[in-house]
Tab-separated table of C-alpha atoms in Angstrom:
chain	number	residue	atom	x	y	z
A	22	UNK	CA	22.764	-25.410	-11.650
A	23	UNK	CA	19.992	-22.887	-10.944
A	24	UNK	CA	18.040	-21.510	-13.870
A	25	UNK	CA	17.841	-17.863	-13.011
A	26	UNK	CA	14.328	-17.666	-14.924
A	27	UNK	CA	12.904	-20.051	-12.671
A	28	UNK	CA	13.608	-17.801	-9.316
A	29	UNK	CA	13.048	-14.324	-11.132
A	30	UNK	CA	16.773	-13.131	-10.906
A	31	UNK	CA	17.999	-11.257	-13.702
A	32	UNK	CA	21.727	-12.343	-14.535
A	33	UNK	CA	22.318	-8.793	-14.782
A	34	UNK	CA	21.129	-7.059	-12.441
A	35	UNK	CA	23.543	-7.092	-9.102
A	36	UNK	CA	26.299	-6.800	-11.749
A	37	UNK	CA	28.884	-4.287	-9.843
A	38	UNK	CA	29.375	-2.266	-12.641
A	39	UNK	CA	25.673	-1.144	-13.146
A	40	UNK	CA	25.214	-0.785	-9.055
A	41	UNK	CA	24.766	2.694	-7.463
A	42	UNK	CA	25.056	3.438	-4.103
A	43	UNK	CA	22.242	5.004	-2.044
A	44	UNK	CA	23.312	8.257	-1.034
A	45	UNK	CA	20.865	11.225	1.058
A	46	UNK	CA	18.353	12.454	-1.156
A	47	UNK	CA	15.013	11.015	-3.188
A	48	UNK	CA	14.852	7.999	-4.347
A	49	UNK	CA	11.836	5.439	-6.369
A	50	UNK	CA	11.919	2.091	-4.407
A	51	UNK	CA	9.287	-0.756	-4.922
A	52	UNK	CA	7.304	-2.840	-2.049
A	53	UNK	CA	9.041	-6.078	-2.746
A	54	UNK	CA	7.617	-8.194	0.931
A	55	UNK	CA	4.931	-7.384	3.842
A	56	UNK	CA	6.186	-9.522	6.877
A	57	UNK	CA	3.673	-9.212	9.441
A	58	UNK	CA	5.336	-9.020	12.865
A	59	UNK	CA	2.412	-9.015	15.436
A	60	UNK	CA	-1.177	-8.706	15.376
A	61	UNK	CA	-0.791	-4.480	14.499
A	62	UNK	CA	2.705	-4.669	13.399
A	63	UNK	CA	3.913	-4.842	9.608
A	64	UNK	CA	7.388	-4.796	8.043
A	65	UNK	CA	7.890	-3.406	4.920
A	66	UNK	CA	10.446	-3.982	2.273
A	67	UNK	CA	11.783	-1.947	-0.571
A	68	UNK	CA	13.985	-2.484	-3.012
A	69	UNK	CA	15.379	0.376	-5.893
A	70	UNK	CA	14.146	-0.264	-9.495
A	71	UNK	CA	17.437	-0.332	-10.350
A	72	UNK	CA	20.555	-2.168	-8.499
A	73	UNK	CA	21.287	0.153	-5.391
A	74	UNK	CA	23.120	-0.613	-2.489
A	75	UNK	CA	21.616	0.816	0.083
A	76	UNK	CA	24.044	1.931	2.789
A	77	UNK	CA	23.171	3.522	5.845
A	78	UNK	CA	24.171	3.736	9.686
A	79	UNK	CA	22.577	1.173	11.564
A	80	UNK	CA	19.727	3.371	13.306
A	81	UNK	CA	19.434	5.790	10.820
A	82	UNK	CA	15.771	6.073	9.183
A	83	UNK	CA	14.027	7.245	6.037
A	84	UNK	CA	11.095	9.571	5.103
A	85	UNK	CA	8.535	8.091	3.058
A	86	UNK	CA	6.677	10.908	0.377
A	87	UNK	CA	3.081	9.034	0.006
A	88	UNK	CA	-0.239	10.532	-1.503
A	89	UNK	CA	-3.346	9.902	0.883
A	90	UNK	CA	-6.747	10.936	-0.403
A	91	UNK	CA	-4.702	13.406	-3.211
A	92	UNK	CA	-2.602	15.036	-0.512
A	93	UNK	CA	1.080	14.528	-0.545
A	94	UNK	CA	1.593	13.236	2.773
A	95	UNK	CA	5.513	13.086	4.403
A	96	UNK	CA	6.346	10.605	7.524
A	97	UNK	CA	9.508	9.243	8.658
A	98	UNK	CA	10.251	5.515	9.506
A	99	UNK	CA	13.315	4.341	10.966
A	100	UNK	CA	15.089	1.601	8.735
A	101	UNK	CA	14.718	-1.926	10.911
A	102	UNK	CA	16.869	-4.172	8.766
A	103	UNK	CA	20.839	-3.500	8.594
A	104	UNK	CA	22.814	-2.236	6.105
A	105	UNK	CA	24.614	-5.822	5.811
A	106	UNK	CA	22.129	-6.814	3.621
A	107	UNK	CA	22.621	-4.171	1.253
A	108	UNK	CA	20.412	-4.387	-1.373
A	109	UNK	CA	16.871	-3.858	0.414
A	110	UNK	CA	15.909	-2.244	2.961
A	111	UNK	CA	12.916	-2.471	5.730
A	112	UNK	CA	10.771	-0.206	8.065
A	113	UNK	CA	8.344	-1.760	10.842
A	114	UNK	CA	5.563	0.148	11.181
A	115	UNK	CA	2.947	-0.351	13.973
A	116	UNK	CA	-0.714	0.631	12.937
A	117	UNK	CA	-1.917	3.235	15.513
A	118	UNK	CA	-5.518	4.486	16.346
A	119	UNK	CA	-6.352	7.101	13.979
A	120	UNK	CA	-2.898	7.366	12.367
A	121	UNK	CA	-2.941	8.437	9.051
A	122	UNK	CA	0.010	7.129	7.674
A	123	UNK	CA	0.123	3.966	10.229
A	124	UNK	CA	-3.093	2.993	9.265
A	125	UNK	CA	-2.851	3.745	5.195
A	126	UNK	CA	0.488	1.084	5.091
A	127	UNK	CA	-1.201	-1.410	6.828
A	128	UNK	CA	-4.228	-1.178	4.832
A	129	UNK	CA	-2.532	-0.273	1.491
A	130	UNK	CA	1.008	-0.844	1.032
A	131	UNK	CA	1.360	-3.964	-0.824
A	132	UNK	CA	4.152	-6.037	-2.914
A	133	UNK	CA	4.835	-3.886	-5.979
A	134	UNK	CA	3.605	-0.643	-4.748
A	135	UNK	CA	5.906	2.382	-6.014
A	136	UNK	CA	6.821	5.385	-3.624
A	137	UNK	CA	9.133	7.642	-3.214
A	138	UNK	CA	11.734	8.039	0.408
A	139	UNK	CA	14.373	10.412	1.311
A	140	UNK	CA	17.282	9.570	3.120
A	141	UNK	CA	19.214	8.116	5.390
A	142	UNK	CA	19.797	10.711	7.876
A	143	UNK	CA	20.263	10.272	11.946
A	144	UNK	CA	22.370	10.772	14.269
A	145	UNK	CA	20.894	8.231	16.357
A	146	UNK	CA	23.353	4.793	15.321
A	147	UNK	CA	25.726	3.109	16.547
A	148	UNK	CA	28.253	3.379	13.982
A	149	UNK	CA	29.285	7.102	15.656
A	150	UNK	CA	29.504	5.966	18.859
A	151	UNK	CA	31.377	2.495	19.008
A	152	UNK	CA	31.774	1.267	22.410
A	153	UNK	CA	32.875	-2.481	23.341
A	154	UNK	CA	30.318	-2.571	25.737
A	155	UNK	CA	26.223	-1.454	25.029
A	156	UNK	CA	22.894	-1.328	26.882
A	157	UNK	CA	19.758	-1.123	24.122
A	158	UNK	CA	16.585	-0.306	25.775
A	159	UNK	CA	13.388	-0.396	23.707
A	160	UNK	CA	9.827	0.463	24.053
A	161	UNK	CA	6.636	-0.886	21.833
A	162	UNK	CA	7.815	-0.455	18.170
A	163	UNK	CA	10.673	2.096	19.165
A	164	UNK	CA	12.740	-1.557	19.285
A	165	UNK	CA	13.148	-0.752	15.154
A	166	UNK	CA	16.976	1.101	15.110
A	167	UNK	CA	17.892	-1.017	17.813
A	168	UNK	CA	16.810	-4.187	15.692
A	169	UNK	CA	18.980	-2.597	13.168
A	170	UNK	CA	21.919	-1.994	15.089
A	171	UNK	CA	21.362	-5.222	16.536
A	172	UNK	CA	21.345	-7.566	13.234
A	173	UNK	CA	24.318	-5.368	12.521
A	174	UNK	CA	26.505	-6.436	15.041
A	175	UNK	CA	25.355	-9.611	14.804
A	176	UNK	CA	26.186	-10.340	10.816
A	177	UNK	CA	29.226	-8.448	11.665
A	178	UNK	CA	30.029	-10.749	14.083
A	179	UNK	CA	31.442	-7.480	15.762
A	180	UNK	CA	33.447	-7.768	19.409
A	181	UNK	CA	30.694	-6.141	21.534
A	182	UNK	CA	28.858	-7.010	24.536
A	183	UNK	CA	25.331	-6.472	23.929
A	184	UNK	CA	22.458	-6.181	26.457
A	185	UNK	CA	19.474	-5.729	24.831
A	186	UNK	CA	15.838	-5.225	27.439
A	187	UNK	CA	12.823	-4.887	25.508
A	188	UNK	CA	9.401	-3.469	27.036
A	189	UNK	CA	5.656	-4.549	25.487
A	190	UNK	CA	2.348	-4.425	26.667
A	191	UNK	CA	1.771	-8.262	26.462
A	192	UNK	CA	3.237	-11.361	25.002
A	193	UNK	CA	1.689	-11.076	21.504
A	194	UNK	CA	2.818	-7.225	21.497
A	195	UNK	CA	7.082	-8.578	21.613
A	196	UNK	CA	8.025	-7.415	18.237
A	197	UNK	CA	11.079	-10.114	16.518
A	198	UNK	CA	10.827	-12.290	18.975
A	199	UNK	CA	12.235	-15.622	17.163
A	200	UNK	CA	14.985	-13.470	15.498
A	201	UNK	CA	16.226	-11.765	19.111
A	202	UNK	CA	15.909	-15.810	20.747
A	203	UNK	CA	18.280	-16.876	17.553
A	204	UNK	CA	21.081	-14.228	17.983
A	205	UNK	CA	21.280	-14.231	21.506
A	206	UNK	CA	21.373	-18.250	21.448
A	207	UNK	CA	24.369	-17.927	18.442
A	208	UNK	CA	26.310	-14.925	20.347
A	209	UNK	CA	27.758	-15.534	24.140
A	210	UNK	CA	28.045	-12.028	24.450
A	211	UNK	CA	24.035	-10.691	23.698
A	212	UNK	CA	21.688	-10.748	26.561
A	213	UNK	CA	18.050	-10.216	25.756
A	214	UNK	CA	15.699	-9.650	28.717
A	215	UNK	CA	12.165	-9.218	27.791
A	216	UNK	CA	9.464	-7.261	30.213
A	217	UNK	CA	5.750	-7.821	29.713
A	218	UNK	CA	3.281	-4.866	31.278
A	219	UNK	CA	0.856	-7.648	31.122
A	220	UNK	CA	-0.537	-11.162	31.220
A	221	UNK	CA	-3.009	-12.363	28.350
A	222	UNK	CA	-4.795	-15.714	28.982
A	223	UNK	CA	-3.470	-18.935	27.381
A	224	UNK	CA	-0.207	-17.253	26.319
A	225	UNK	CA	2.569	-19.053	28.660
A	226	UNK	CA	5.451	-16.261	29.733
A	227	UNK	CA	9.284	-17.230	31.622
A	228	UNK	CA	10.314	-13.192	31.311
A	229	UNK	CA	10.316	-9.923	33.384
A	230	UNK	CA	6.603	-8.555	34.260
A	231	UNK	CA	6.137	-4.920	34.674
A	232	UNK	CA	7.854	-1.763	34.075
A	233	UNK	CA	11.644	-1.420	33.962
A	234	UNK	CA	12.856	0.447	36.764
A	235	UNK	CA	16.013	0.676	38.475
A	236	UNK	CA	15.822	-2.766	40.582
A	237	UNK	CA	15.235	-4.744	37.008
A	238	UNK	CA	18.053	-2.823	35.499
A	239	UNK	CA	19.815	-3.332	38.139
A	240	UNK	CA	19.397	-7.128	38.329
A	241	UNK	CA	19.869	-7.639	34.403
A	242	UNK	CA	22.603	-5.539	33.831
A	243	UNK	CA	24.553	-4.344	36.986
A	244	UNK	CA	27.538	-2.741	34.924
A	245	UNK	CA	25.123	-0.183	33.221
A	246	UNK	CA	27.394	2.500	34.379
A	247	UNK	CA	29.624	1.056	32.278
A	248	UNK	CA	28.027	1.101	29.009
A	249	UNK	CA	27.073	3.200	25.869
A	250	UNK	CA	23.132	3.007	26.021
A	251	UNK	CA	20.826	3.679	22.862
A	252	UNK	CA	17.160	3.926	23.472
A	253	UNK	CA	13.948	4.379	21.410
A	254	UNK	CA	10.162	3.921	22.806
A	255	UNK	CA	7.519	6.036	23.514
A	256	UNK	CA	7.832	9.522	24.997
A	257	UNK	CA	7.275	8.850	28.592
A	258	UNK	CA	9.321	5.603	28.286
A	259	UNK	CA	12.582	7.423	27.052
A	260	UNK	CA	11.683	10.199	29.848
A	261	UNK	CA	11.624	7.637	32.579
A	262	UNK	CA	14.738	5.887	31.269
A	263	UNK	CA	16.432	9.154	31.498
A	264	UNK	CA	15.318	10.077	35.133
A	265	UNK	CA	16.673	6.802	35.879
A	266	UNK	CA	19.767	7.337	34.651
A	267	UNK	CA	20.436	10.728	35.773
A	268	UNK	CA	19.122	9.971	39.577
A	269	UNK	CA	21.717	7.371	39.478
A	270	UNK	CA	24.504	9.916	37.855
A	271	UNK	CA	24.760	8.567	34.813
A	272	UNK	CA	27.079	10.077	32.094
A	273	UNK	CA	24.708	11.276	30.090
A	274	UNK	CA	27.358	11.586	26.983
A	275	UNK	CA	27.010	8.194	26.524
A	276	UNK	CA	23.154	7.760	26.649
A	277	UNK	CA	21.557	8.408	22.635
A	278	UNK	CA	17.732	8.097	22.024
A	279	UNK	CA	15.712	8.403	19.063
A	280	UNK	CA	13.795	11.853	18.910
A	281	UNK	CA	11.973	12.160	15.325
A	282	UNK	CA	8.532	12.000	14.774
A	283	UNK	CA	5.249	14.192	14.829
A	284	UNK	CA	5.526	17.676	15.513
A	285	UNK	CA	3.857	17.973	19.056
A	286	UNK	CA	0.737	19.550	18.854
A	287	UNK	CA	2.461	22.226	21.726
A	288	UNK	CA	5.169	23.156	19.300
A	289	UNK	CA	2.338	23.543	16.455
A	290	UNK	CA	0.595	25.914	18.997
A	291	UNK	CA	3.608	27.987	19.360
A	292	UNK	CA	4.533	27.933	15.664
A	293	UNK	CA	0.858	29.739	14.773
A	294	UNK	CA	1.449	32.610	17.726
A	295	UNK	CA	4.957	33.137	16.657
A	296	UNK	CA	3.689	33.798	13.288
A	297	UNK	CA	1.266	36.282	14.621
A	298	UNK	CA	3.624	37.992	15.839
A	299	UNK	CA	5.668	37.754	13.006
A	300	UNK	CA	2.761	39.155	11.036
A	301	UNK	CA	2.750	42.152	13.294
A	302	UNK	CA	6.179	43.020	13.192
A	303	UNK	CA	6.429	42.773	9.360
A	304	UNK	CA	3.512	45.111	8.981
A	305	UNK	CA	5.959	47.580	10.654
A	306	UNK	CA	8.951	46.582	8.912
A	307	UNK	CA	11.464	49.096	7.292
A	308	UNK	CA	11.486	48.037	3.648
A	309	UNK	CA	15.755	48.152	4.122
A	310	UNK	CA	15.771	45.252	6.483
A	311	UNK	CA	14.353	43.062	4.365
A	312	UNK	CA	16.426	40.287	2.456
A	313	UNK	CA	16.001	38.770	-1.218
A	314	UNK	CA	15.746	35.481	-1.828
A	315	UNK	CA	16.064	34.057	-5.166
A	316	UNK	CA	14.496	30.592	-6.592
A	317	UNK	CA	16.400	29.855	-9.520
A	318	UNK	CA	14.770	26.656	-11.061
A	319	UNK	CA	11.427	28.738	-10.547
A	320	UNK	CA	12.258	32.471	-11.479
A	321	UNK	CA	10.711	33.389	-8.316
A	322	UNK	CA	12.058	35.945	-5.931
A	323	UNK	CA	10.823	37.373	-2.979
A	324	UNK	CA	12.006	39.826	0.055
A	325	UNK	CA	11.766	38.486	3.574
A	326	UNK	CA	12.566	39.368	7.298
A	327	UNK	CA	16.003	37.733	8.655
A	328	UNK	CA	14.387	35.514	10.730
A	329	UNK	CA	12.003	33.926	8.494
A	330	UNK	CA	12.737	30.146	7.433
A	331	UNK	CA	13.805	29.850	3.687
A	332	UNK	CA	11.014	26.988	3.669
A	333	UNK	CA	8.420	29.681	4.436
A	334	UNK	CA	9.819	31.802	2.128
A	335	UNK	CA	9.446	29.237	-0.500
A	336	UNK	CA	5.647	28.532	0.525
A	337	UNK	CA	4.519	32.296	0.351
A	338	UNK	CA	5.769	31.805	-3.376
A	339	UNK	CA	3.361	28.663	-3.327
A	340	UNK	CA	7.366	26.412	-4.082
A	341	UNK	CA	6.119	23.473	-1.993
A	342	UNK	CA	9.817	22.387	-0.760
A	343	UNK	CA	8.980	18.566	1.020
A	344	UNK	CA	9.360	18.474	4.298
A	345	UNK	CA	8.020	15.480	7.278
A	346	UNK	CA	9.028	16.713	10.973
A	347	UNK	CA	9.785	20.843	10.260
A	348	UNK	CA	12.489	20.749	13.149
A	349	UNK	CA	15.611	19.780	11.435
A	350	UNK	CA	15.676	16.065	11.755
A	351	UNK	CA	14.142	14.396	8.910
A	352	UNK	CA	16.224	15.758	6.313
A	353	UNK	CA	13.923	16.062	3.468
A	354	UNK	CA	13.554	19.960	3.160
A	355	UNK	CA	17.124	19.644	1.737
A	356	UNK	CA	18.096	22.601	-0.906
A	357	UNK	CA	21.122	24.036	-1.866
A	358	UNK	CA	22.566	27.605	-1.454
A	359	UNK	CA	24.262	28.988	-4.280
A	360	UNK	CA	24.505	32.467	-3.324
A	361	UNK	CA	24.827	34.116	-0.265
A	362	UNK	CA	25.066	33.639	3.402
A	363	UNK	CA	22.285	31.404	5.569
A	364	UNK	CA	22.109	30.336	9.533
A	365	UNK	CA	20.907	26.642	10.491
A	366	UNK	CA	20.143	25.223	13.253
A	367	UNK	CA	19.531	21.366	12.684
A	368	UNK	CA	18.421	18.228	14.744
A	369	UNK	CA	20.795	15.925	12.865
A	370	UNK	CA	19.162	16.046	9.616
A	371	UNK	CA	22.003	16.572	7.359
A	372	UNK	CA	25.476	15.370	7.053
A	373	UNK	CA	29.128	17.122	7.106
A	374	UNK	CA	29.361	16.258	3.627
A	375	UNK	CA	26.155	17.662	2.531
A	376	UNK	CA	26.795	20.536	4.482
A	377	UNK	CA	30.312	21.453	3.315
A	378	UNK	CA	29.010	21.178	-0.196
A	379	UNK	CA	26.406	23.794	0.163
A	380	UNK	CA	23.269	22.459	0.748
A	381	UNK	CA	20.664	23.385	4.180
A	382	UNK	CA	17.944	22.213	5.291
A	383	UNK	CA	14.834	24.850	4.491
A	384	UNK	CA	12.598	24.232	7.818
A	385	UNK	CA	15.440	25.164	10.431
A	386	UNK	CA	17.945	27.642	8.157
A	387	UNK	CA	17.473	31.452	8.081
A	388	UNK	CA	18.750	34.019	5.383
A	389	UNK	CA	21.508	36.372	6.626
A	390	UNK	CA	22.344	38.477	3.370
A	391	UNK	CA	20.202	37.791	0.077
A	392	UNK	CA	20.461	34.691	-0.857
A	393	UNK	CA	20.134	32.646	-4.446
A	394	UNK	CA	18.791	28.936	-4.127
A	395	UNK	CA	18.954	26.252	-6.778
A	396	UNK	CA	15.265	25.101	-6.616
């Protein structure tokens, strides 16, 4: 018999009647393991401070709410482990040059750390889009959701044939490479095909050098036609990969990629001369057109144009509603709409459920009457 003292385990504490289930929204997790992957690669695990189960869609990721030199500082990570082993859950972060929040995990993020993460939310996973036959294609640390999806099928022992071709800069860079080896030496039906940009002395390599084009996708996987394909790298990666695909007449409903991250610095650009111009045309506003918006936790109230975001509303009021990507993805900028009628126009941030019970996301949703929200 195992003394549950001796390994830590509290008797008590997976006990089904005091487990909750993880559901969108904030939640306190602990660092409870650092794995380190490859020489700039980390994994990260959390577990809830109480018993949660933490369900998600394989693919799906989180944003983390972190405080960097006393600023609150938002970033979303997509969940690498799968939701078949329920009561923890991982990200895989890769440190980058000058990232802030890449660099700051790596450096600081340690077993017992507390922080705070919103979520799940993504449509990118493979639970949505079940096909009996898949093509994963992964670039650098982008190979997280499919990991996910992956170890999902794989625990499931699910009735899919999986190809799975991974792209890294060199031998050292391959991200899980022991775990991909073990399930596609336990499963008949998962391929893995690994390409290396590049040779580094001493380290011996049997796969694909290169770049994947069309002749190695070809030659791995001649029925891609034929198959649901999920992808996740860098930009240009997922932009060649769809060039590919669509040269070749590919049915494009069937292709999914990951798309969160960073604001890009164009978008930024464009955000600051739209609100000049916003500026100007409020300055000649008629005082009618304007709509009331109502903070009820707060008391505040304030009178904006139609188009104006109810997350900028809330900011001219100095109500800091959280918020990572500002384009409808990440899901954190949730609130809910009591009164009134709104407009959204989401990336996937936000469920049916969420949606048919009221709630918007701030960053992407617009005001078309006054409007009363609970925050």
């Amino acid at each position: 018999m195992t003394d549950s003292t001796s390994t830590g385990a509290n008797s008590d504490y997976f006990a089904p009647v005091n487990t909750q289930t993880w559901v969108n929204g904030r939640h306190n997790v602990r660092c409870v393991k650092v794995i380190h992957e490859t020489w700039d690669v980390k994994t990260f695990c959390f577990m809830a401070q109480q018993p949660v189960m933490f369900f998600f869609k394989p693919g799906q990721f989180v944003t983390l709410e972190l405080e960097i030199e006393g600023q609150q500082v938002m970033r979303s990570y997509t969940i690498s482990s799968s939701p078949s082993v329920p009561y923890s859950f991982s990200i895989t972060v890769k440190r980058v040059p000058g990232g802030e929040v890449s660099n700051w995990l790596h450096d600081n993020m340690a077993i017992g750390a507390e922080l705070a993460v919103y979520g799940p939310v993504g449509q990118f996973n493979c639970i949505d889009f079940p096909a009996e036959k898949v093509l994963f294609l992964s670039g650098g640390v982008g190979i997280t959701p499919l990991m996910s999806m992956s170890r999902w099928l794989f625990d499931t022992n699910a009735e899919v044939d999986i190809t799975f071709i991974h792209s890294a800069r060199s031998p050292r860079d391959v991200i899980y490479p022991r775990e991909l080896d073990h399930m596609a030496a336990r499963l008949d039906n998962f391929g893995l095909y690994l390409i290396v940009e590049r040779m580094e002395n001493g380290l011996p390599w049997q796969g694909y050098r290169g770049y994947l084009d069309e002749s190695k996708l070809e030659m791995i996987s001649p029925d891609f036609m034929e198959r649901e394909i999920f992808c996740c790298g860098p930009a240009p990666y997922m932009k060649a990969v769809k060039n590919l695909l669509m040269a070749r007449g590919f049915d494009m409903s069937h292709y999914h990629e990951e798309s969160f991250g960073e604001t890009p610095a164009a978008a930024v650009e464009d955000a600051k001369e739209q609100a000049e111009v916003a500026q100007a045309e409020a300055d000649a506003v008629n005082q009618e057109d304007l709509l009331r918006i109502d903070f009820l936790n707060s008391g505040k109230s304030i009178q904006v144009m139609a188009g104006e975001t109810l997350h900028n509303a809330a900011a001219k009021l100095d109500l800091m509603i959280p918020k990572a990507c500002g384009m409808g993805i990440c899901g954190t900028c949730k609130v809910l709409v009591k009164e009134g009628q709104t407009q959204m126009d989401h990336n996937g941030g936000i469920t049916e459920e969420d949606i048919e019970a009221g709630y918007v996301l701030s960053c992407c949703t617009v005001p078309k009457s006054d409007v009363v929200l609970e925050y």
